[in-house]
Structure formats: structure tokens, C-alpha cells
Coordinates of C-alpha atoms in Angstrom, one line a residue:
M22 CA 138.3 115.6 90.0
K23 CA 140.8 116.5 87.3
K24 CA 142.7 113.2 87.8
L25 CA 139.4 111.3 87.5
I26 CA 138.3 113.0 84.2
C27 CA 141.8 112.6 82.7
A28 CA 141.8 108.9 83.5
M29 CA 138.4 108.4 82.0
L30 CA 139.2 110.1 78.8
L31 CA 141.9 107.5 78.2
L32 CA 139.5 104.6 78.5
P33 CA 137.4 104.6 75.3
G34 CA 140.1 103.0 73.3
L35 CA 139.9 99.9 75.5
A36 CA 137.4 97.3 74.3
S37 CA 137.8 94.2 76.4
A38 CA 139.2 92.8 79.7
I39 CA 143.0 92.8 80.0
D40 CA 144.9 89.7 80.8
L41 CA 147.5 90.4 83.5
D42 CA 149.3 87.1 83.3
E43 CA 150.2 84.6 80.6
S44 CA 147.7 82.0 81.8
G45 CA 144.7 84.4 81.5
S46 CA 143.7 83.6 85.1
L47 CA 144.2 87.2 86.3
K48 CA 142.0 89.7 84.5
L49 CA 141.4 93.5 84.8
S50 CA 138.1 95.1 83.5
G51 CA 136.3 98.2 84.3
F52 CA 133.7 100.8 83.6
Y53 CA 133.3 104.6 83.5
N54 CA 130.6 107.3 83.7
L55 CA 131.4 110.8 82.7
T56 CA 128.1 112.6 83.6
A57 CA 127.4 116.4 83.4
G58 CA 124.1 117.8 84.7
K59 CA 122.5 121.2 84.9
V60 CA 119.3 122.3 86.8
L61 CA 117.3 124.4 84.4
S62 CA 114.7 125.5 86.8
G63 CA 113.0 124.7 90.1
S64 CA 110.6 125.8 92.8
A65 CA 109.4 124.9 96.3
L66 CA 106.2 125.6 98.2
G67 CA 104.8 127.3 95.1
S68 CA 107.7 129.8 94.7
S69 CA 110.7 129.8 92.4
T70 CA 112.7 132.1 94.7
P71 CA 116.0 130.4 95.5
W72 CA 116.2 128.7 98.9
T73 CA 118.7 126.8 101.0
Y74 CA 118.1 123.2 102.1
Q75 CA 120.8 121.9 104.4
Q76 CA 124.1 122.8 102.7
Y77 CA 122.5 123.0 99.2
Q78 CA 121.6 126.1 97.3
C79 CA 118.4 125.4 95.5
P80 CA 116.7 125.1 93.0
C81 CA 118.5 121.7 93.0
S82 CA 117.9 118.1 92.0
I83 CA 119.0 115.0 93.8
Q84 CA 120.2 112.2 91.5
N85 CA 122.1 109.9 93.9
W86 CA 120.9 109.2 97.5
E87 CA 123.7 106.8 98.4
Y88 CA 126.5 109.3 97.7
T89 CA 124.4 112.5 97.9
G90 CA 124.8 113.5 94.3
V91 CA 122.9 116.8 94.2
Y92 CA 122.9 119.3 91.3
E93 CA 122.5 123.0 92.1
K94 CA 121.1 125.5 89.6
S95 CA 123.5 128.2 90.8
K96 CA 126.5 126.0 89.8
G97 CA 125.5 125.6 86.2
W98 CA 126.9 122.5 84.5
Q99 CA 128.4 120.1 87.1
L100 CA 130.7 117.1 86.3
D101 CA 131.5 116.1 89.8
Q102 CA 128.2 114.6 91.1
E103 CA 128.0 111.3 89.3
S104 CA 131.2 110.8 87.3
L105 CA 133.2 107.8 88.3
L106 CA 135.8 105.2 87.3
G107 CA 135.6 101.6 88.4
L108 CA 138.2 98.8 88.1
Q109 CA 137.5 95.1 88.7
L110 CA 140.2 92.5 89.2
K111 CA 139.4 88.8 89.0
K112 CA 141.7 85.9 89.8
E113 CA 140.8 82.4 88.9
F114 CA 142.6 79.9 91.2
S115 CA 140.9 76.9 89.6
P116 CA 137.8 76.3 87.4
T117 CA 135.7 76.3 90.6
L118 CA 137.4 78.9 92.8
S119 CA 138.0 82.6 92.1
A120 CA 138.4 86.0 93.9
T121 CA 137.0 89.3 92.7
A122 CA 137.6 92.8 93.9
Q123 CA 136.1 96.1 92.6
V124 CA 137.2 99.6 93.5
V125 CA 135.5 102.7 92.4
M126 CA 136.9 106.3 92.3
R127 CA 134.0 108.8 92.4
A128 CA 134.4 112.5 91.7
Q129 CA 132.0 113.1 94.6
N130 CA 132.4 110.7 97.5
P131 CA 131.4 112.1 101.0
N132 CA 133.9 111.6 103.7
K133 CA 136.5 110.2 101.2
G134 CA 136.9 112.8 98.5
S135 CA 137.8 111.1 95.3
R136 CA 139.8 108.3 97.0
P137 CA 138.9 104.8 95.7
T138 CA 136.5 102.7 97.8
V139 CA 136.0 99.0 97.7
D140 CA 132.5 98.2 96.5
W141 CA 133.0 94.5 96.0
A142 CA 135.5 92.0 97.5
Y143 CA 134.6 88.4 97.6
L144 CA 135.5 84.7 97.0
S145 CA 133.4 82.5 94.7
W146 CA 133.3 78.7 94.9
Q147 CA 131.3 76.0 93.0
P148 CA 131.3 72.3 93.9
S149 CA 132.2 71.5 90.3
A150 CA 132.7 73.4 87.1
E151 CA 129.3 72.2 85.9
S152 CA 127.5 72.8 89.2
D153 CA 124.3 74.9 89.3
W154 CA 125.3 76.1 92.8
T155 CA 127.6 79.0 93.6
F156 CA 128.7 80.0 97.1
Q157 CA 130.2 83.4 97.8
A158 CA 131.6 85.3 100.8
G159 CA 132.9 88.8 101.3
R160 CA 131.5 92.3 100.5
F161 CA 128.7 92.8 98.1
R162 CA 126.0 95.3 97.0
I163 CA 122.7 94.4 98.6
P164 CA 120.5 93.1 95.7
L165 CA 117.4 95.1 96.7
Y166 CA 116.7 96.2 93.1
Y167 CA 116.9 94.8 89.6
Y168 CA 119.9 96.9 88.8
S169 CA 121.6 96.7 92.2
D170 CA 124.5 94.6 91.1
Y171 CA 125.5 97.0 88.3
L172 CA 123.9 100.3 89.5
Y173 CA 127.1 102.2 88.6
I174 CA 127.8 100.4 85.4
G175 CA 125.8 102.9 83.3
Y176 CA 126.4 101.1 80.0
A177 CA 124.2 98.2 81.3
Y178 CA 120.9 100.2 81.2
P179 CA 119.1 102.7 78.9
W180 CA 119.1 105.8 81.2
S181 CA 121.8 108.1 82.5
R182 CA 121.0 106.5 85.9
P183 CA 118.1 104.3 87.2
A184 CA 115.3 106.5 88.6
P185 CA 116.5 108.0 91.9
D186 CA 112.9 107.9 93.2
V187 CA 113.4 104.1 93.5
Y188 CA 117.1 103.5 93.6
G189 CA 118.7 104.8 96.8
W190 CA 118.9 103.9 100.5
P191 CA 121.4 104.8 103.2
I192 CA 122.9 101.3 103.3
Y193 CA 123.8 99.7 99.9
A194 CA 126.3 97.0 100.8
Y195 CA 126.7 94.1 103.2
D196 CA 129.6 92.0 104.5
G197 CA 128.5 88.3 104.6
G198 CA 127.7 85.5 102.3
N199 CA 125.3 84.3 99.7
V200 CA 124.3 81.2 97.7
S201 CA 122.7 81.1 94.3
Y202 CA 121.2 78.3 92.2
R203 CA 120.7 78.5 88.5
R204 CA 118.8 76.0 86.4
Q205 CA 117.0 75.6 83.1
L206 CA 113.3 74.9 83.5
G207 CA 112.8 71.6 81.7
E208 CA 113.1 71.8 77.9
S209 CA 111.6 75.3 77.9
D210 CA 113.3 78.6 77.1
W211 CA 112.9 79.6 80.7
A212 CA 115.8 79.7 83.2
M213 CA 115.5 80.3 86.9
T214 CA 118.0 81.8 89.4
A215 CA 117.3 81.6 93.1
S216 CA 119.5 83.5 95.6
A217 CA 119.8 84.0 99.4
W218 CA 122.1 86.2 101.3
T219 CA 122.9 87.2 104.9
G220 CA 125.2 89.7 106.6
S221 CA 125.5 93.2 108.1
F222 CA 126.9 96.7 107.4
T223 CA 127.7 99.8 109.4
S224 CA 128.1 103.2 108.0
D225 CA 129.6 105.9 110.3
N226 CA 128.8 109.5 109.5
N227 CA 126.4 108.1 106.8
P228 CA 126.1 110.6 103.9
Y229 CA 122.4 109.9 103.3
Y230 CA 121.3 110.8 106.8
T231 CA 124.0 113.3 107.7
R232 CA 123.9 115.4 104.5
L233 CA 120.3 115.0 103.3
Y234 CA 118.3 114.8 106.5
Y235 CA 120.4 116.0 109.5
T236 CA 123.2 118.4 110.0
T237 CA 124.6 116.3 112.9
P238 CA 126.9 113.4 111.9
T239 CA 124.6 110.3 111.9
N240 CA 125.5 106.6 111.9
D241 CA 123.4 103.8 110.3
A242 CA 123.7 100.1 110.8
W243 CA 121.8 97.3 109.1
K244 CA 122.3 94.0 111.0
K245 CA 120.9 90.5 110.8
I246 CA 120.3 90.9 107.1
L247 CA 118.5 87.9 105.6
G248 CA 117.2 88.1 102.0
A249 CA 116.1 86.0 99.1
S250 CA 115.2 86.4 95.5
V251 CA 113.9 84.4 92.6
S252 CA 114.1 85.4 88.9
V253 CA 113.0 83.7 85.7
N254 CA 114.0 84.7 82.2
N255 CA 113.3 83.4 78.7
G256 CA 115.2 85.9 76.6
I257 CA 112.2 88.2 76.2
F258 CA 110.6 88.5 79.7
D259 CA 112.6 88.8 82.9
V260 CA 110.7 88.6 86.2
R261 CA 112.3 89.0 89.6
A262 CA 110.8 88.9 93.1
M263 CA 112.8 89.8 96.3
M264 CA 112.2 90.0 100.0
M265 CA 114.6 91.0 102.7
R266 CA 114.5 91.6 106.5
H267 CA 117.1 93.3 108.7
E268 CA 117.3 95.4 111.9
E269 CA 118.2 99.0 111.6
T270 CA 119.9 101.3 114.1
V271 CA 120.3 105.0 113.5
S272 CA 122.4 106.9 116.0
Q273 CA 124.1 110.2 116.7
N274 CA 127.1 110.7 118.9
D275 CA 127.6 113.7 121.1
P276 CA 130.8 114.1 123.2
V277 CA 128.8 115.5 126.1
A278 CA 125.3 113.9 125.9
G279 CA 126.6 110.6 124.6
T280 CA 124.8 108.4 122.0
T281 CA 121.3 109.3 120.9
F282 CA 119.3 106.6 119.1
L283 CA 116.9 107.8 116.5
L284 CA 116.1 104.1 115.7
K285 CA 117.4 101.1 117.5
D286 CA 117.3 97.5 116.3
Q287 CA 114.2 98.2 114.4
P288 CA 112.8 95.2 112.4
T289 CA 112.6 96.2 108.8
R290 CA 111.2 94.4 105.7
I291 CA 111.7 95.3 102.1
M292 CA 109.9 93.6 99.2
G293 CA 110.4 94.1 95.5
L294 CA 109.0 92.9 92.1
S295 CA 110.4 93.7 88.7
I296 CA 108.9 92.8 85.3
N297 CA 110.9 93.6 82.2
M298 CA 110.5 92.9 78.5
D299 CA 113.0 93.1 75.6
Y300 CA 111.1 92.0 72.5
K301 CA 112.3 92.8 69.0
N302 CA 112.8 96.6 69.2
W303 CA 110.6 97.2 72.2
L304 CA 111.8 97.7 75.8
L305 CA 109.5 97.7 78.8
K306 CA 111.0 98.3 82.3
S307 CA 109.1 98.2 85.6
E308 CA 109.9 97.8 89.3
F309 CA 107.7 98.0 92.4
D310 CA 109.0 98.0 95.9
R311 CA 107.8 98.5 99.5
F312 CA 109.8 99.3 102.6
E313 CA 108.2 98.7 106.1
Q314 CA 109.2 99.6 109.6
K315 CA 106.3 99.1 112.0
D316 CA 106.1 99.1 115.8
A317 CA 102.8 100.3 117.3
S318 CA 104.3 100.4 120.8
K319 CA 106.9 102.9 119.7
G320 CA 104.7 104.8 117.4
I321 CA 106.8 103.8 114.4
N322 CA 104.9 103.4 111.0
N323 CA 107.6 104.0 108.4
I324 CA 106.3 102.7 105.1
Y325 CA 107.6 103.7 101.7
K326 CA 106.1 102.7 98.4
Y327 CA 108.1 103.3 95.2
A328 CA 107.8 102.3 91.6
L329 CA 109.0 102.9 88.1
F330 CA 107.7 102.2 84.6
G331 CA 109.4 102.8 81.3
I332 CA 108.9 102.2 77.6
G333 CA 111.4 102.5 74.8
Y334 CA 112.1 101.6 71.2
N335 CA 115.3 100.7 69.5
F336 CA 116.2 102.3 66.2
G337 CA 119.5 100.7 65.4
A338 CA 122.1 102.6 67.5
W339 CA 119.4 104.9 69.0
T340 CA 117.1 104.1 71.9
P341 CA 114.6 106.8 73.0
M342 CA 112.7 106.1 76.1
Y343 CA 110.0 107.5 78.4
T344 CA 110.1 106.6 82.1
Y345 CA 107.9 107.5 85.1
S346 CA 108.8 107.0 88.7
Q347 CA 107.4 107.8 92.1
Y348 CA 107.8 107.2 95.8
T349 CA 105.7 108.2 98.9
T350 CA 105.4 107.5 102.6
V351 CA 102.0 106.5 104.0
T352 CA 102.0 108.7 107.1
E353 CA 102.1 112.4 107.7
P354 CA 104.2 114.4 107.2
T355 CA 104.3 112.7 103.8
E356 CA 107.5 112.6 101.9
G357 CA 107.0 111.9 98.2
R358 CA 108.1 112.6 94.6
Q359 CA 106.9 112.0 91.1
S360 CA 109.2 112.2 88.1
H361 CA 109.1 111.9 84.3
Y362 CA 112.2 111.1 82.3
L363 CA 112.9 111.5 78.5
S364 CA 116.1 109.7 77.6
L365 CA 118.0 109.1 74.4
R366 CA 120.8 106.5 74.2
W367 CA 123.2 106.4 71.3
D368 CA 125.5 103.4 71.0
F369 CA 128.0 105.1 68.7
R370 CA 130.9 102.7 69.4
K371 CA 131.4 99.2 70.8
N372 CA 131.2 99.2 74.6
M373 CA 130.4 102.9 74.6
A374 CA 127.1 104.9 74.8
L375 CA 126.3 108.6 74.9
K376 CA 123.1 109.5 76.7
L377 CA 121.0 112.6 76.8
Q378 CA 118.2 112.8 79.5
Y379 CA 115.7 115.4 80.6
D380 CA 114.0 115.0 84.0
I381 CA 110.9 116.7 85.3
S382 CA 110.6 116.0 89.0
K383 CA 107.7 117.1 91.3
D384 CA 108.1 117.3 95.1
K385 CA 104.9 115.8 96.7
S386 CA 106.2 116.1 100.3
H387 CA 103.9 117.7 102.9
Y388 CA 106.7 119.4 104.8
P389 CA 106.2 122.9 106.2
Y390 CA 109.6 123.9 104.9
P391 CA 111.1 123.7 101.4
F392 CA 112.6 120.2 100.8
F393 CA 114.3 119.5 97.5
G394 CA 111.4 121.0 95.6
D395 CA 110.4 120.6 92.0
S396 CA 113.2 120.6 89.4
K397 CA 114.0 120.3 85.7
L398 CA 117.3 118.7 85.0
L399 CA 119.3 118.1 81.8
S400 CA 122.0 115.5 81.8
L401 CA 124.6 114.3 79.3
S402 CA 126.6 111.2 80.0
L403 CA 129.3 109.2 78.3
Q404 CA 129.3 105.6 79.7
G405 CA 131.2 102.5 78.8
T406 CA 133.0 99.3 79.8
F407 CA 136.4 97.8 79.0

């Protein structure tokens, strides 16, 4: 953790990508988030008496489902749940062929400590330098959400982090390929981007399932991923629709009993719609998603509905914003949450922003035991790119 913080403190002086060769075809760029959070108060099942959920001492607040970033009131201010440093290396072999790799060192990375992990590693090719088509192959983040591609580049959005009620599933990457097509729509201001992707990903001892839901090491695999999205943008409005299907297998390995399948080759569908506006000084952010796993013969009816809506106004270097988010399952025992966020972004220097955020989160789950409960969280985050 100390090495990560020291490295991040050296970065603010950097303002642009670094050329690593004389031709400029090899470039290094990066991003950083130095985030501190403190749970101010919390309760569960109508009581503020401290409780234990899994390995967490609550009151607590979960802010990252993928890497199980959980703030605990008993620990005061914590710097080690979301802070990270990312580096991206891009090599251009020709005007139409390039390779990109991105590694991220997280202060809190289950199963890996703070060792760097490869979030992206892919080849890109275009038929010509002017082509509207781009073909890519390698490792990518799954573009389930509007901010999926740059979820950990905090400088790219107004909050300390996108609403965790919406952003967070056990599998967040895929190994495979994708194709995208970009085109201006006639002589209008509108441009369209259409994308399709396919692949698979397996996560052994998956943190989401192992740390947040089970105490037994649990594996998760998404296979036969097939997804597509279409987005249109005119500089003011940005609308994106997405649909993806895959088969999910969740399993636990026991040296004596063998493998137990909690879910096996279960067809899954995820749909999403985002509508955003950036007009003059006003910002409007919205996202609506639905996750479906249904099989009447097996008694499976896993449906999640999740959404966010935010409104903000830009006063020069300052951007205050209010955001609401929620998620819920449709069958009992219901798991659900509703959250309100007050955030303030200060762009005090080029490529750098300081963010203050206050979250009020209500646990709407119908569990007979204390889940993560209600919480109030205060966050302070320094985020930037270079």
C-alpha cells in the first residue's frame, strides 16, 4: 500500500502521454485514484449495534463489488479500498495496426495483494487509416455499462465512483474479439457507433462470490458471451443501448466431496440503456439495466433491475451533483438497495480533479440476517490522468 501511494504522489506533475521512442509510435499513459473513505454511521435490521457480516465488521459500506472494496466504520479513514495506479502502453506498428496493454496496481486486490493485474491486452486493426471499421482481439472489459471502458479512470466522470448499486458484477472482463463501426449520420451533428463482441472468462476463487456471499472459495465462469451495443451522440445528447447473453457456471471445489455446481451453464441475458446530456452548464446522467436468469424447470428466476439518475451543474472549475441509484431482485428473499449521493468535483489543475462525496445508502433486502445494512459514507478522492 505504501509503495502505491508514494508512486501516485509523484504523478500529478505529468500532464500528457510519454513518448518512449523517437518515432512516437510507443507511448505510455496512465491514471490514478487516491481515494479515502470513512463510514460515519450505519445500522441493520433496525439496530445500530455493530454486527459482523462475513469477514467484515459493520457498520460498513460496499463501494466496489468487483474487487470487494468495503469500508468499515471501526477502521476510520481507509485509503486501501479503492486507491489504484494504472499504466497503459500502446505501440503503433502502422497507421492501421496497434497493440495496447493496460496494467493496474490496486491497493486492495483479493488473491493478488497489490500486484499489478492485466486489465486490457489487445490488438487493433483497421482495413485502412480512414476506415469506419475497427477489429480487435485480446482481453477487454465487458462493455455492460456506459462507463465500463473507463470505470477505474475516475477523472472521466463526475463522481468519486459510478454508483455501486449499478456498477458491479462478478465477471468484468472477457477474452475474445470485437468489431466496431463508426459513422456520421448524413450531414447532421449525430454520429453512431455500433459494436459487437464475443468471448469468455473464468475467475477462480472469485472475490465477489467468495468474500461477499460465501465463505467457501467459489469459482465463476461466463462462457459463450455474445453482445452488441449501439450508441448515438450529437455533442449534447448521448444515448446507448446494449444487450448481451452468456452462460454462467458457479462452482465450489471440495477435496473430499468434489465439485458442487451452484449454477451450471445457465443462460443469462443482460440489457442496458443509458441517456446522458451535457448542455451548456447542465449535466444529466441516467442508466437502466436488467439482468435475467430464468429456468422454470430448475426453479431459477434470478432477475435484477438496477438504475441511476443524476443531475449536476458546472460552475467553472466546480461541479456539484445529486445522484440517485437503486437495485432490486424480483423474487424473495429480495436483495435490494437505494442510495443518494451528493458529490462535488473541483478541477483545480489540468488533468486532475479533487472530489468530495457523501453517500446515504439504504438496505432494502428481505434477509433474516444483517446484510451490509444502511450506511452513511464520506469520501475524498484525488483523481487524474497523464
